[in-house]
Short mmCIF file of C-alpha atoms in Angstrom, two decimals:
data_model
loop_
_atom_site.label_atom_id
_atom_site.label_comp_id
_atom_site.label_asym_id
_atom_site.label_seq_id
_atom_site.Cartn_x
_atom_site.Cartn_y
_atom_site.Cartn_z
CA MET A 1 -16.75 3.95 -5.11
CA THR A 2 -15.18 0.49 -5.19
CA GLY A 3 -12.19 1.12 -7.39
CA LYS A 4 -11.99 2.35 -10.93
CA LEU A 5 -11.66 0.50 -14.17
CA ASN A 6 -12.97 3.45 -16.17
CA GLY A 7 -12.39 1.49 -19.31
CA GLU A 8 -8.66 1.36 -18.69
CA LYS A 9 -6.81 -1.91 -19.05
CA PRO A 10 -5.17 -3.43 -16.01
CA ALA A 11 -1.96 -3.18 -18.01
CA SER A 12 -0.64 -6.61 -17.15
CA THR A 13 0.93 -6.60 -20.62
CA ALA A 14 2.56 -3.20 -20.02
CA GLY A 15 5.93 -4.80 -19.52
CA ILE A 16 5.94 -6.52 -22.93
CA ALA A 17 8.92 -5.32 -24.92
CA GLY A 18 8.56 -3.56 -28.23
CA GLY A 19 6.08 -1.10 -29.67
CA ALA A 20 2.43 -1.53 -30.45
CA SER A 21 1.32 -4.43 -32.59
CA ALA A 22 -1.87 -6.27 -33.39
CA TRP A 23 -0.59 -9.15 -31.27
CA LYS A 24 0.02 -6.93 -28.25
CA ASN A 25 -3.32 -5.13 -28.63
CA GLY A 26 -5.11 -8.46 -28.68
CA ALA A 27 -3.25 -9.65 -25.58
CA GLU A 28 -4.17 -6.45 -23.74
CA LEU A 29 -7.84 -6.93 -24.61
CA ILE A 30 -7.77 -10.42 -23.15
CA ASP A 31 -5.97 -9.03 -20.07
CA THR A 32 -8.97 -6.79 -19.53
CA LEU A 33 -11.40 -9.69 -19.85
CA LEU A 34 -9.42 -11.94 -17.49
CA HIS A 35 -8.72 -9.29 -14.84
CA PRO A 36 -9.91 -10.68 -11.45
CA ASP A 37 -12.29 -7.74 -11.05
CA SER A 38 -13.65 -7.92 -14.59
CA ARG A 39 -17.32 -8.73 -14.87
CA VAL A 40 -16.49 -11.17 -17.63
CA ALA A 41 -13.97 -13.05 -15.47
CA GLN A 42 -16.57 -13.50 -12.75
CA VAL A 43 -18.87 -15.57 -14.98
CA LEU A 44 -16.41 -17.58 -17.05
CA THR A 45 -15.81 -21.21 -16.18
CA PRO A 46 -12.21 -22.37 -15.62
CA GLU A 47 -12.24 -23.99 -19.06
CA GLU A 48 -13.39 -20.79 -20.71
CA SER A 49 -10.81 -18.72 -18.86
CA GLN A 50 -8.10 -21.16 -19.90
CA GLY A 51 -9.17 -20.80 -23.51
CA LEU A 52 -8.73 -17.04 -23.33
CA GLU A 53 -5.40 -17.48 -21.56
CA ASN A 54 -4.20 -19.80 -24.33
CA ILE A 55 -5.07 -17.19 -26.94
CA ARG A 56 -3.30 -14.54 -24.87
CA LYS A 57 -0.12 -16.63 -24.67
CA LEU A 58 -0.17 -17.14 -28.42
CA LEU A 59 -0.59 -13.42 -29.06
CA ILE A 60 2.24 -12.54 -26.67
CA SER A 61 4.53 -15.08 -28.25
CA GLN A 62 3.79 -13.65 -31.70
CA HIS A 63 4.47 -10.12 -30.44
CA PHE A 64 7.80 -11.17 -28.95
CA GLN A 65 8.77 -12.95 -32.13
CA LYS A 66 8.22 -9.77 -34.08
CA ASN A 67 9.67 -7.23 -31.64
CA ALA A 68 12.09 -8.70 -29.15
CA ILE A 69 13.20 -12.31 -29.56
CA PRO A 70 15.87 -13.17 -32.12
CA ALA A 71 14.20 -14.78 -35.12
CA ASP A 72 16.53 -17.79 -34.95
CA LEU A 73 15.04 -18.74 -31.59
CA THR A 74 11.41 -18.62 -32.65
CA SER A 75 11.60 -20.23 -36.07
CA GLY A 76 11.55 -23.97 -36.49
CA ASP A 77 11.24 -26.69 -33.89
CA ASP A 78 14.79 -26.86 -32.54
CA PRO A 79 14.29 -27.82 -28.84
CA VAL A 80 17.30 -25.79 -27.66
CA ASN A 81 16.07 -22.64 -29.41
CA LEU A 82 12.55 -23.16 -28.09
CA PHE A 83 13.94 -23.61 -24.56
CA LEU A 84 15.97 -20.38 -24.78
CA ALA A 85 13.00 -18.47 -26.14
CA GLU A 86 10.81 -19.76 -23.31
CA GLN A 87 13.27 -19.32 -20.40
CA PHE A 88 14.78 -15.96 -21.36
CA GLY A 89 12.07 -14.40 -23.50
CA GLY A 90 8.85 -15.51 -21.85
CA VAL A 91 7.68 -17.15 -25.09
CA ARG A 92 5.52 -20.19 -24.45
CA ARG A 93 5.01 -23.12 -26.78
CA LYS A 94 2.52 -22.37 -29.48
CA THR A 95 -1.06 -23.13 -28.65
CA ASP A 96 -3.45 -24.99 -30.90
CA PHE A 97 -5.20 -21.87 -32.14
CA LYS A 98 -8.34 -23.63 -33.36
CA LYS A 99 -8.79 -25.47 -30.07
CA ALA A 100 -8.18 -22.33 -28.02
CA ALA A 101 -10.45 -20.24 -30.21
CA LYS A 102 -13.24 -22.79 -29.80
CA SER A 103 -13.06 -22.54 -26.02
CA VAL A 104 -13.07 -18.75 -26.26
CA LEU A 105 -16.19 -18.74 -28.43
CA THR A 106 -17.86 -21.07 -25.96
CA GLY A 107 -16.94 -18.69 -23.17
CA LEU A 108 -18.25 -15.66 -25.02
CA LYS A 109 -21.74 -17.18 -25.04
CA PHE A 110 -21.79 -16.77 -21.28
CA ILE A 111 -20.78 -13.11 -21.38
CA LYS A 112 -24.27 -12.14 -22.56
CA THR A 113 -25.66 -13.11 -19.16
CA ALA A 114 -22.83 -11.46 -17.17
CA GLN A 115 -24.81 -8.41 -16.02
CA ALA A 116 -27.74 -10.45 -14.78
CA GLN A 117 -25.53 -12.89 -12.88
CA LEU A 118 -23.45 -10.07 -11.42
CA ALA A 119 -26.60 -8.28 -10.23
CA MET A 120 -27.77 -11.46 -8.49
CA LYS A 121 -24.36 -11.85 -6.83
CA THR A 122 -24.37 -8.23 -5.68
CA ALA A 123 -27.84 -8.52 -4.18
CA SER A 124 -26.85 -11.69 -2.34
CA MET A 125 -23.73 -10.04 -0.94
CA ARG A 126 -25.67 -7.00 0.23
CA ASN A 127 -28.08 -9.24 2.15
CA MET A 128 -25.11 -11.00 3.76
CA THR A 129 -23.33 -7.79 4.76
CA GLU A 130 -26.44 -6.40 6.44
CA SER A 131 -25.81 -8.94 9.20
CA LEU A 132 -22.22 -7.69 9.57
CA LYS A 133 -23.10 -4.07 10.25
CA GLY A 134 -23.55 -4.73 13.94
CA TYR A 135 -20.03 -6.00 14.63
CA LEU A 136 -17.94 -4.03 17.10
CA PRO A 137 -14.46 -5.15 18.27
CA PRO A 138 -14.02 -6.01 21.97
CA GLU A 139 -11.74 -2.96 22.31
CA TRP A 140 -14.77 -0.77 21.61
CA HIS A 141 -16.76 -2.25 24.49
CA GLN A 142 -13.84 -1.62 26.86
CA LEU A 143 -14.23 2.15 26.38
CA SER A 144 -16.47 4.35 28.48
CA ILE A 145 -19.49 5.86 26.72
CA SER A 146 -17.79 9.25 26.58
CA ARG A 147 -14.70 7.68 25.04
CA GLN A 148 -16.85 5.78 22.55
CA ASN A 149 -18.42 9.05 21.42
CA TYR A 150 -14.96 10.61 21.14
CA VAL A 151 -13.56 7.70 19.12
CA TYR A 152 -16.61 7.69 16.85
CA GLN A 153 -15.96 11.34 16.01
CA LEU A 154 -12.35 10.47 15.17
CA LEU A 155 -13.36 7.51 13.01
CA ASN A 156 -16.30 8.88 11.05
CA TYR A 157 -15.73 8.87 7.32
CA ASP A 158 -15.11 12.61 6.95
CA ALA A 159 -12.56 12.65 9.78
CA ILE A 160 -10.67 9.52 8.76
CA SER A 161 -10.24 10.72 5.16
CA ARG A 162 -8.94 14.17 6.12
CA TRP A 163 -5.34 15.34 5.77
CA GLY A 164 -3.78 16.35 9.07
CA TYR A 165 -5.36 13.51 11.02
CA ASP A 166 -3.81 13.03 14.46
CA SER A 167 -3.15 9.33 15.09
CA LEU A 168 -1.47 10.24 18.38
CA GLU A 169 -4.77 11.69 19.60
CA LEU A 170 -6.60 8.55 18.50
CA SER A 171 -4.09 6.39 20.38
CA VAL A 172 -4.88 8.18 23.62
CA ALA A 173 -8.63 8.12 22.98
CA CYS A 174 -9.00 4.46 22.05
CA GLY A 175 -6.81 2.82 24.67
CA GLU A 176 -3.66 2.20 22.66
CA ALA A 177 -5.17 0.23 19.79
CA PRO A 178 -4.98 2.87 17.05
CA LEU A 179 -4.04 0.51 14.23
CA LEU A 180 -6.95 -1.82 14.89
CA PHE A 181 -9.43 1.06 15.03
CA VAL A 182 -8.06 2.88 11.97
CA GLY A 183 -7.82 -0.28 9.89
CA TRP A 184 -11.33 -1.38 10.88
CA ALA A 185 -12.80 2.08 10.19
CA ILE A 186 -11.19 2.34 6.76
CA MET A 187 -11.33 -1.22 5.44
CA CYS A 188 -14.74 -2.08 6.88
CA ALA A 189 -16.45 1.19 5.97
CA PRO A 190 -19.30 1.97 6.03
CA HIS A 191 -20.19 -0.97 8.28
CA ALA A 192 -17.81 0.10 11.06
CA GLN A 193 -19.34 3.59 11.19
CA VAL A 194 -22.90 2.20 11.10
CA ALA A 195 -22.11 -0.20 13.95
CA MET A 196 -20.69 2.57 16.13
CA ALA A 197 -23.59 4.91 15.43
CA ARG A 198 -26.17 2.22 16.23
CA ASP A 199 -24.43 1.30 19.46
CA LEU A 200 -24.39 4.94 20.55
CA GLY A 201 -28.01 5.49 19.56
CA LEU A 202 -26.99 8.05 16.95
CA GLU A 203 -28.32 8.61 13.47
CA GLU A 204 -26.60 6.34 10.98
CA PRO A 205 -24.13 8.11 8.67
CA GLU A 206 -25.29 8.98 5.19
CA GLU A 207 -24.05 6.87 2.31
CA ASN A 208 -20.76 8.10 0.90
CA GLU A 209 -20.07 7.49 -2.78
CA ASN A 210 -16.32 7.67 -2.21
CA LEU A 211 -16.02 4.73 0.16
CA TYR A 212 -14.33 1.47 -0.75
CA GLU A 213 -16.71 -1.44 -0.14
CA PHE A 214 -14.12 -4.11 0.66
CA VAL A 215 -16.57 -6.04 2.84
CA LEU A 216 -18.90 -6.44 -0.13
CA GLU A 217 -16.18 -6.70 -2.77
CA PHE A 218 -14.06 -9.43 -1.18
CA GLY A 219 -16.28 -10.87 1.53
CA VAL A 220 -14.04 -9.38 4.23
CA LYS A 221 -15.57 -10.15 7.62
CA PRO A 222 -15.07 -7.27 10.09
CA GLU A 223 -14.44 -9.65 12.97
CA VAL A 224 -11.78 -11.56 11.04
CA LEU A 225 -10.11 -8.33 9.90
CA CYS A 226 -10.00 -7.10 13.49
CA ASN A 227 -8.51 -10.43 14.59
CA PHE A 228 -5.80 -9.99 12.00
CA LEU A 229 -5.11 -6.33 12.80
CA ARG A 230 -4.94 -7.12 16.51
CA LEU A 231 -2.10 -9.59 15.87
CA VAL A 232 -0.38 -7.16 13.50
CA GLU A 233 -0.51 -4.41 16.11
CA ALA A 234 0.87 -6.76 18.74
CA ASP A 235 3.88 -7.37 16.50
CA TYR A 236 4.82 -3.67 16.68
CA LYS A 237 7.05 -2.90 19.66
CA LYS A 238 5.36 -0.43 21.99
CA ASP A 239 8.75 0.52 23.42
CA ASN A 240 9.85 1.98 20.08
CA PRO A 241 9.41 5.75 20.28
CA TYR A 242 8.65 5.97 16.54
CA HIS A 243 8.25 2.62 14.75
CA ASN A 244 5.25 1.40 16.72
CA GLY A 245 1.56 0.75 16.17
CA ILE A 246 0.74 4.47 16.19
CA HIS A 247 3.11 5.00 13.26
CA ALA A 248 1.45 2.10 11.41
CA ALA A 249 -1.98 3.64 12.03
CA ASP A 250 -0.71 7.04 10.88
CA VAL A 251 0.73 5.68 7.63
CA THR A 252 -2.46 3.71 6.93
CA GLN A 253 -4.64 6.78 7.43
CA THR A 254 -2.27 8.96 5.39
CA CYS A 255 -2.39 6.48 2.50
CA PHE A 256 -6.16 6.51 2.68
CA ALA A 257 -6.28 10.31 2.73
CA MET A 258 -4.12 10.57 -0.40
CA LEU A 259 -6.22 7.96 -2.18
CA GLN A 260 -9.32 9.99 -1.30
CA MET A 261 -7.67 13.14 -2.63
CA GLY A 262 -7.51 11.49 -6.04
CA GLY A 263 -4.71 8.97 -5.78
CA ASP A 264 -7.17 6.14 -6.34
CA LYS A 265 -7.43 7.08 -10.01
CA TYR A 266 -4.02 5.41 -10.42
CA SER A 267 -5.58 2.11 -9.41
CA SER A 268 -7.26 -0.22 -11.86
CA SER A 269 -9.17 -2.25 -9.29
CA PRO A 270 -10.45 -2.32 -5.68
CA LEU A 271 -8.01 -5.17 -5.06
CA GLU A 272 -5.04 -2.85 -5.53
CA LEU A 273 -6.48 -0.36 -3.06
CA PHE A 274 -7.13 -3.06 -0.47
CA SER A 275 -3.62 -4.47 -0.98
CA LEU A 276 -2.03 -1.04 -0.54
CA LEU A 277 -3.97 -0.14 2.62
CA LEU A 278 -3.22 -3.47 4.22
CA ALA A 279 0.45 -3.12 3.26
CA ALA A 280 0.44 0.26 5.02
CA SER A 281 -0.85 -1.40 8.18
CA CYS A 282 1.83 -4.10 8.05
CA HIS A 283 4.76 -2.18 6.55
CA ASP A 284 6.91 -2.04 9.73
CA MET A 285 5.87 -5.24 11.51
CA GLY A 286 8.50 -6.43 13.97
CA HIS A 287 10.62 -3.28 13.59
CA PRO A 288 13.51 -3.53 16.06
CA GLY A 289 13.93 0.23 16.50
CA ARG A 290 17.17 0.16 14.51
CA ASN A 291 17.61 0.95 10.83
CA ASN A 292 19.13 -1.06 7.98
CA SER A 293 22.57 0.46 8.50
CA TYR A 294 22.65 -0.90 12.03
CA GLU A 295 21.55 -4.36 10.91
CA ILE A 296 24.17 -4.46 8.16
CA ASN A 297 27.04 -3.01 10.19
CA SER A 298 26.32 -5.36 13.08
CA HIS A 299 26.13 -8.36 10.74
CA SER A 300 22.83 -9.30 12.34
CA ASP A 301 20.96 -12.50 11.54
CA LEU A 302 18.47 -10.46 9.52
CA ALA A 303 21.26 -8.90 7.44
CA VAL A 304 22.65 -12.36 6.74
CA ILE A 305 19.25 -13.80 5.83
CA TYR A 306 18.47 -10.97 3.41
CA ASN A 307 22.01 -10.46 2.08
CA ASP A 308 22.19 -6.80 3.22
CA CYS A 309 19.41 -5.90 0.73
CA SER A 310 16.39 -3.99 2.09
CA VAL A 311 16.89 -5.99 5.25
CA LEU A 312 14.07 -4.65 7.40
CA GLU A 313 11.62 -4.22 4.52
CA ASN A 314 12.05 -7.86 3.50
CA MET A 315 11.58 -8.88 7.11
CA HIS A 316 8.41 -6.79 7.50
CA ALA A 317 6.89 -8.24 4.32
CA ALA A 318 7.81 -11.79 5.32
CA ARG A 319 6.33 -11.48 8.83
CA ALA A 320 3.15 -9.95 7.44
CA PHE A 321 2.61 -12.58 4.80
CA ARG A 322 3.47 -15.38 7.19
CA LEU A 323 0.59 -14.16 9.34
CA LEU A 324 -1.65 -13.80 6.29
CA SER A 325 -0.80 -17.36 5.27
CA SER A 326 -1.29 -18.90 8.72
CA LYS A 327 -3.73 -21.76 8.99
CA PRO A 328 -7.28 -21.10 10.24
CA MET A 329 -7.38 -20.85 14.04
CA GLU A 330 -3.57 -21.17 14.27
CA HIS A 331 -3.61 -18.18 16.63
CA GLY A 332 -6.80 -19.21 18.39
CA VAL A 333 -8.93 -16.95 16.18
CA ASP A 334 -9.82 -16.80 12.50
CA THR A 335 -7.42 -14.39 10.71
CA ASP A 336 -7.96 -15.46 7.09
CA ILE A 337 -8.97 -12.11 5.63
CA LEU A 338 -8.36 -13.39 2.10
CA SER A 339 -10.81 -16.30 2.32
CA GLY A 340 -13.34 -14.55 0.10
CA MET A 341 -10.89 -14.11 -2.77
CA GLN A 342 -10.24 -16.30 -5.76
CA HIS A 343 -6.79 -17.83 -6.17
CA SER A 344 -5.85 -15.35 -8.90
CA GLN A 345 -6.91 -12.47 -6.67
CA LYS A 346 -4.74 -13.77 -3.84
CA ASP A 347 -1.75 -13.91 -6.18
CA ALA A 348 -2.37 -10.34 -7.35
CA PHE A 349 -2.84 -9.22 -3.74
CA ARG A 350 0.49 -10.73 -2.68
CA ALA A 351 2.34 -9.05 -5.55
CA THR A 352 1.11 -5.54 -4.72
CA PHE A 353 1.22 -6.06 -0.95
CA THR A 354 4.84 -7.25 -0.78
CA LYS A 355 6.18 -4.87 -3.41
CA ALA A 356 4.56 -1.88 -1.68
CA ILE A 357 6.30 -2.77 1.59
CA LEU A 358 9.65 -3.22 -0.18
CA TRP A 359 9.26 0.23 -1.74
CA THR A 360 9.42 1.78 1.74
CA ASP A 361 13.20 1.19 1.77
CA MET A 362 14.52 4.73 2.26
CA SER A 363 17.85 3.95 0.60
CA GLN A 364 16.02 3.70 -2.73
CA HIS A 365 14.24 7.04 -2.33
CA PHE A 366 16.14 9.19 -4.82
CA THR A 367 16.17 6.45 -7.45
CA LYS A 368 12.41 5.96 -7.18
CA LEU A 369 11.77 9.71 -7.18
CA ALA A 370 13.87 10.21 -10.33
CA HIS A 371 12.11 7.32 -12.05
CA LEU A 372 8.67 8.73 -11.30
CA LYS A 373 9.79 12.18 -12.51
CA SER A 374 10.92 10.67 -15.81
CA LYS A 375 7.58 8.92 -16.20
CA ILE A 376 5.67 12.16 -15.69
CA SER A 377 8.00 13.97 -18.08
CA ALA A 378 7.49 11.34 -20.76
CA HIS A 379 3.76 10.68 -20.41
CA GLY A 380 2.19 13.48 -18.37
CA THR A 381 -0.46 12.59 -15.78
CA ALA A 382 -3.59 12.25 -17.88
CA SER A 383 -3.31 8.50 -18.42
CA PRO A 384 -2.94 6.45 -15.21
CA SER A 385 -2.23 3.29 -17.22
CA LYS A 386 1.13 4.77 -18.27
CA PHE A 387 2.34 4.32 -14.68
CA TYR A 388 1.90 0.57 -14.69
CA GLU A 389 5.13 -1.38 -14.97
CA ASN A 390 6.15 -5.00 -15.03
CA VAL A 391 7.57 -5.53 -11.55
CA ASP A 392 8.88 -9.05 -11.05
CA GLY A 393 6.41 -10.44 -13.56
CA ARG A 394 3.40 -8.46 -12.31
CA SER A 395 1.93 -5.26 -13.65
CA ILE A 396 1.77 -2.77 -10.77
CA SER A 397 1.15 0.97 -10.57
CA ILE A 398 4.35 2.66 -9.41
CA VAL A 399 2.27 5.64 -8.29
CA LEU A 400 0.55 3.46 -5.68
CA LEU A 401 3.90 2.06 -4.57
CA PHE A 402 5.38 5.54 -4.26
CA LEU A 403 2.26 6.75 -2.46
CA LEU A 404 2.91 4.37 0.43
CA HIS A 405 6.56 5.43 0.56
CA VAL A 406 5.50 9.09 0.71
CA ALA A 407 2.98 8.33 3.45
CA ASP A 408 5.83 6.75 5.41
CA ILE A 409 7.80 10.03 5.39
CA SER A 410 4.81 12.34 5.73
CA ASN A 411 5.20 13.54 9.32
CA PRO A 412 6.77 16.89 8.31
CA ALA A 413 3.74 17.40 6.05
CA LYS A 414 1.30 17.33 8.96
CA PRO A 415 0.13 20.38 10.97
CA GLY A 416 2.81 21.93 13.21
CA PRO A 417 2.20 20.37 16.66
CA ILE A 418 1.73 16.90 15.16
CA SER A 419 4.87 17.28 13.04
CA VAL A 420 7.00 18.40 16.00
CA GLU A 421 5.84 15.48 18.16
CA TRP A 422 6.75 12.97 15.45
CA ALA A 423 10.14 14.65 14.91
CA ASP A 424 10.92 14.24 18.62
CA ARG A 425 9.86 10.60 18.56
CA CYS A 426 11.93 9.85 15.47
CA LEU A 427 15.09 11.49 16.88
CA ASN A 428 14.66 9.72 20.22
CA GLU A 429 14.68 6.39 18.38
CA PHE A 430 17.67 7.48 16.30
CA PHE A 431 19.57 8.53 19.43
CA ALA A 432 18.87 5.17 21.09
CA GLN A 433 20.42 3.51 18.04
CA GLY A 434 23.40 5.86 18.19
CA ASP A 435 23.95 4.96 21.84
CA ALA A 436 23.89 1.26 20.93
CA GLU A 437 26.33 1.84 18.07
CA LYS A 438 28.76 3.68 20.34
CA LYS A 439 28.54 0.92 22.92
CA ALA A 440 29.29 -1.71 20.26
CA LEU A 441 32.15 0.42 18.82
CA MET A 442 30.29 0.63 15.51
CA PRO A 443 30.15 3.65 13.17
CA VAL A 444 27.40 5.99 14.38
CA SER A 445 24.72 6.36 11.72
CA PRO A 446 23.80 9.84 10.42
CA MET A 447 21.45 11.79 12.72
CA CYS A 448 21.88 9.15 15.44
CA ASP A 449 24.51 10.91 17.57
CA ARG A 450 22.69 12.77 20.33
CA ASP A 451 25.82 14.84 21.03
CA LEU A 452 26.17 16.16 17.49
CA THR A 453 22.70 16.15 15.90
CA VAL A 454 20.82 19.46 15.95
CA LYS A 455 17.08 18.92 15.66
CA SER A 456 16.36 22.01 13.58
CA ASP A 457 19.19 21.16 11.16
CA SER A 458 17.94 17.61 10.76
CA GLN A 459 14.39 18.71 10.02
CA VAL A 460 15.35 21.47 7.58
CA GLY A 461 17.49 19.08 5.57
CA PHE A 462 14.92 16.27 5.65
CA ILE A 463 12.11 18.55 4.49
CA LYS A 464 14.07 20.40 1.78
CA PHE A 465 15.76 17.43 0.17
CA VAL A 466 13.40 14.51 0.80
CA VAL A 467 9.87 15.41 1.90
CA GLN A 468 9.11 18.56 -0.09
CA PRO A 469 10.34 17.24 -3.49
CA SER A 470 8.33 14.05 -2.94
CA PHE A 471 5.10 15.90 -2.30
CA VAL A 472 5.72 18.26 -5.20
CA ILE A 473 5.78 15.19 -7.44
CA MET A 474 2.63 13.88 -5.76
CA SER A 475 0.95 17.24 -6.37
CA ASP A 476 1.61 16.80 -10.10
CA LEU A 477 -0.20 13.47 -9.90
CA ILE A 478 -2.83 14.47 -7.33
CA PRO A 479 -3.66 18.21 -7.60
CA LYS A 480 -5.33 18.32 -4.15
CA VAL A 481 -1.94 17.56 -2.60
CA GLY A 482 -0.75 20.91 -3.94
CA ASP A 483 -3.70 22.68 -2.38
CA GLU A 484 -3.82 20.93 0.99
CA VAL A 485 -0.36 19.55 1.74
CA LEU A 486 2.34 21.71 0.18
CA PRO A 487 1.30 24.82 2.19
CA VAL A 488 1.64 22.80 5.41
CA ILE A 489 5.13 21.67 4.41
CA GLU A 490 6.13 25.24 3.65
CA ASP A 491 4.87 26.38 7.06
CA ASN A 492 6.81 23.62 8.82
CA LEU A 493 9.97 24.36 6.86
CA ARG A 494 9.67 28.01 7.80
CA TYR A 495 9.23 27.04 11.46
CA TRP A 496 12.38 24.90 11.53
CA GLU A 497 14.39 27.50 9.64
CA GLU A 498 13.37 30.06 12.25
CA GLN A 499 14.35 27.64 15.00
CA LYS A 500 17.69 27.11 13.32
CA ALA A 501 18.31 30.86 13.01
CA LYS A 502 17.35 31.34 16.65
CA GLU A 503 19.72 28.59 17.81
CA THR A 504 22.53 29.96 15.66
CA LYS A 505 22.05 33.42 17.18
CA GLU A 506 22.06 32.00 20.70
CA ASP A 507 25.19 29.95 20.02
CA LYS A 508 26.91 33.01 18.59
CA GLY A 509 25.96 35.06 21.66
CA MET A 510 27.31 32.40 24.00
CA ALA A 511 30.56 32.20 22.04
CA GLU A 512 31.06 35.97 22.20
CA SER A 513 30.41 36.07 25.93
#
């Protein structure tokens, strides 16, 4: 499975104001034809694509004139009115319809041969990727044979797509490069699994219809992806108890698991899935081990640069895309994982990638949760296209954005021992921040005071008010979450409530004595 169009429009016109109209319907049809992953778009020449785009602009302008823009601004040729309509209403100057239509008709002649050309392209790509199936990162060769067998079992497709995956275990097994191994196994599947099996002399894994063929789809070279992930992982501070490369690997795998459960139906293209998974890998790059409150209260350089708004999230996205945009061989190795994409695909990738990272800002959690609830209440869950919204000029699925946010807070939704270990790591990082705040005579952030914070209290509150409601919403969207994840959350909540009751009883006994 390489992403799902399923006949649904990419919804890049979803943010157009007003109700349905013939103009809007026409624009949405052209959106579908021009989508970077559309078979039509792959065979159109630039001139033909521009012809369709001109028609689209005309249709959108007509829709706005009818539904949203004051009539005074769209009638006549007054330059001031035309400027206002263009700058504040998105209405572009009218296109020569006959000229645009002519280029469209010319382009449509080529559509008849689209399937044949696409088949030739696919066959060519498959021949090319056969040569890539043997690539193994240097980190693999540094492992003993027994460790290689162990890591292969942790990275086979069934294991890596399973809920309850233990990234901490992988970190120990693979020599502290969990993000590189997880990212390679997921984004270079099935080639990564085939390469490992061949190297170990094992039977190659069977083909899996649910995999995402990013290597074939976007010409992603496994070696280049590993070069990139290696630099990403190096940008995570190993000294951070929580926000480190293991956390990045865990969030990436959790995103993948939820997509495999059915979350990928809320994507309109493989490009969105690739963007989301890579955003998961990069979402905490350069994390200082302190939260936004610390940055803002300390008036740090980052807080000044980003005007106290989603300070760390903006920084993470900027560092990640700076690396993505670096020149070939700038770091001594090729890291251009987007080289196989068209310019329009790169633009779409950047939009989803950066917005997904910004949505991990915890201070926006309740707002985002309420918004998603209202969407489900208004439209149900049967039509994934209803969850596309115009976000900063781009149509993006808010389900995918929320999915990454939920993956980022998913530790209490993992099996007991894993959940407890992550809770300890998180509180240790919080307490280190609290110590720094006390030393700097700053207000101590919530749950960061080691003398006042009770672990069981913190976990009960976090699960009841943040984690559980989030996964309940996800279970409405992805039914398997209800079957596989909610029971785990309930077990963990019960555990922490029992711990809390036990501690309360002990404290009461000590007070009475």
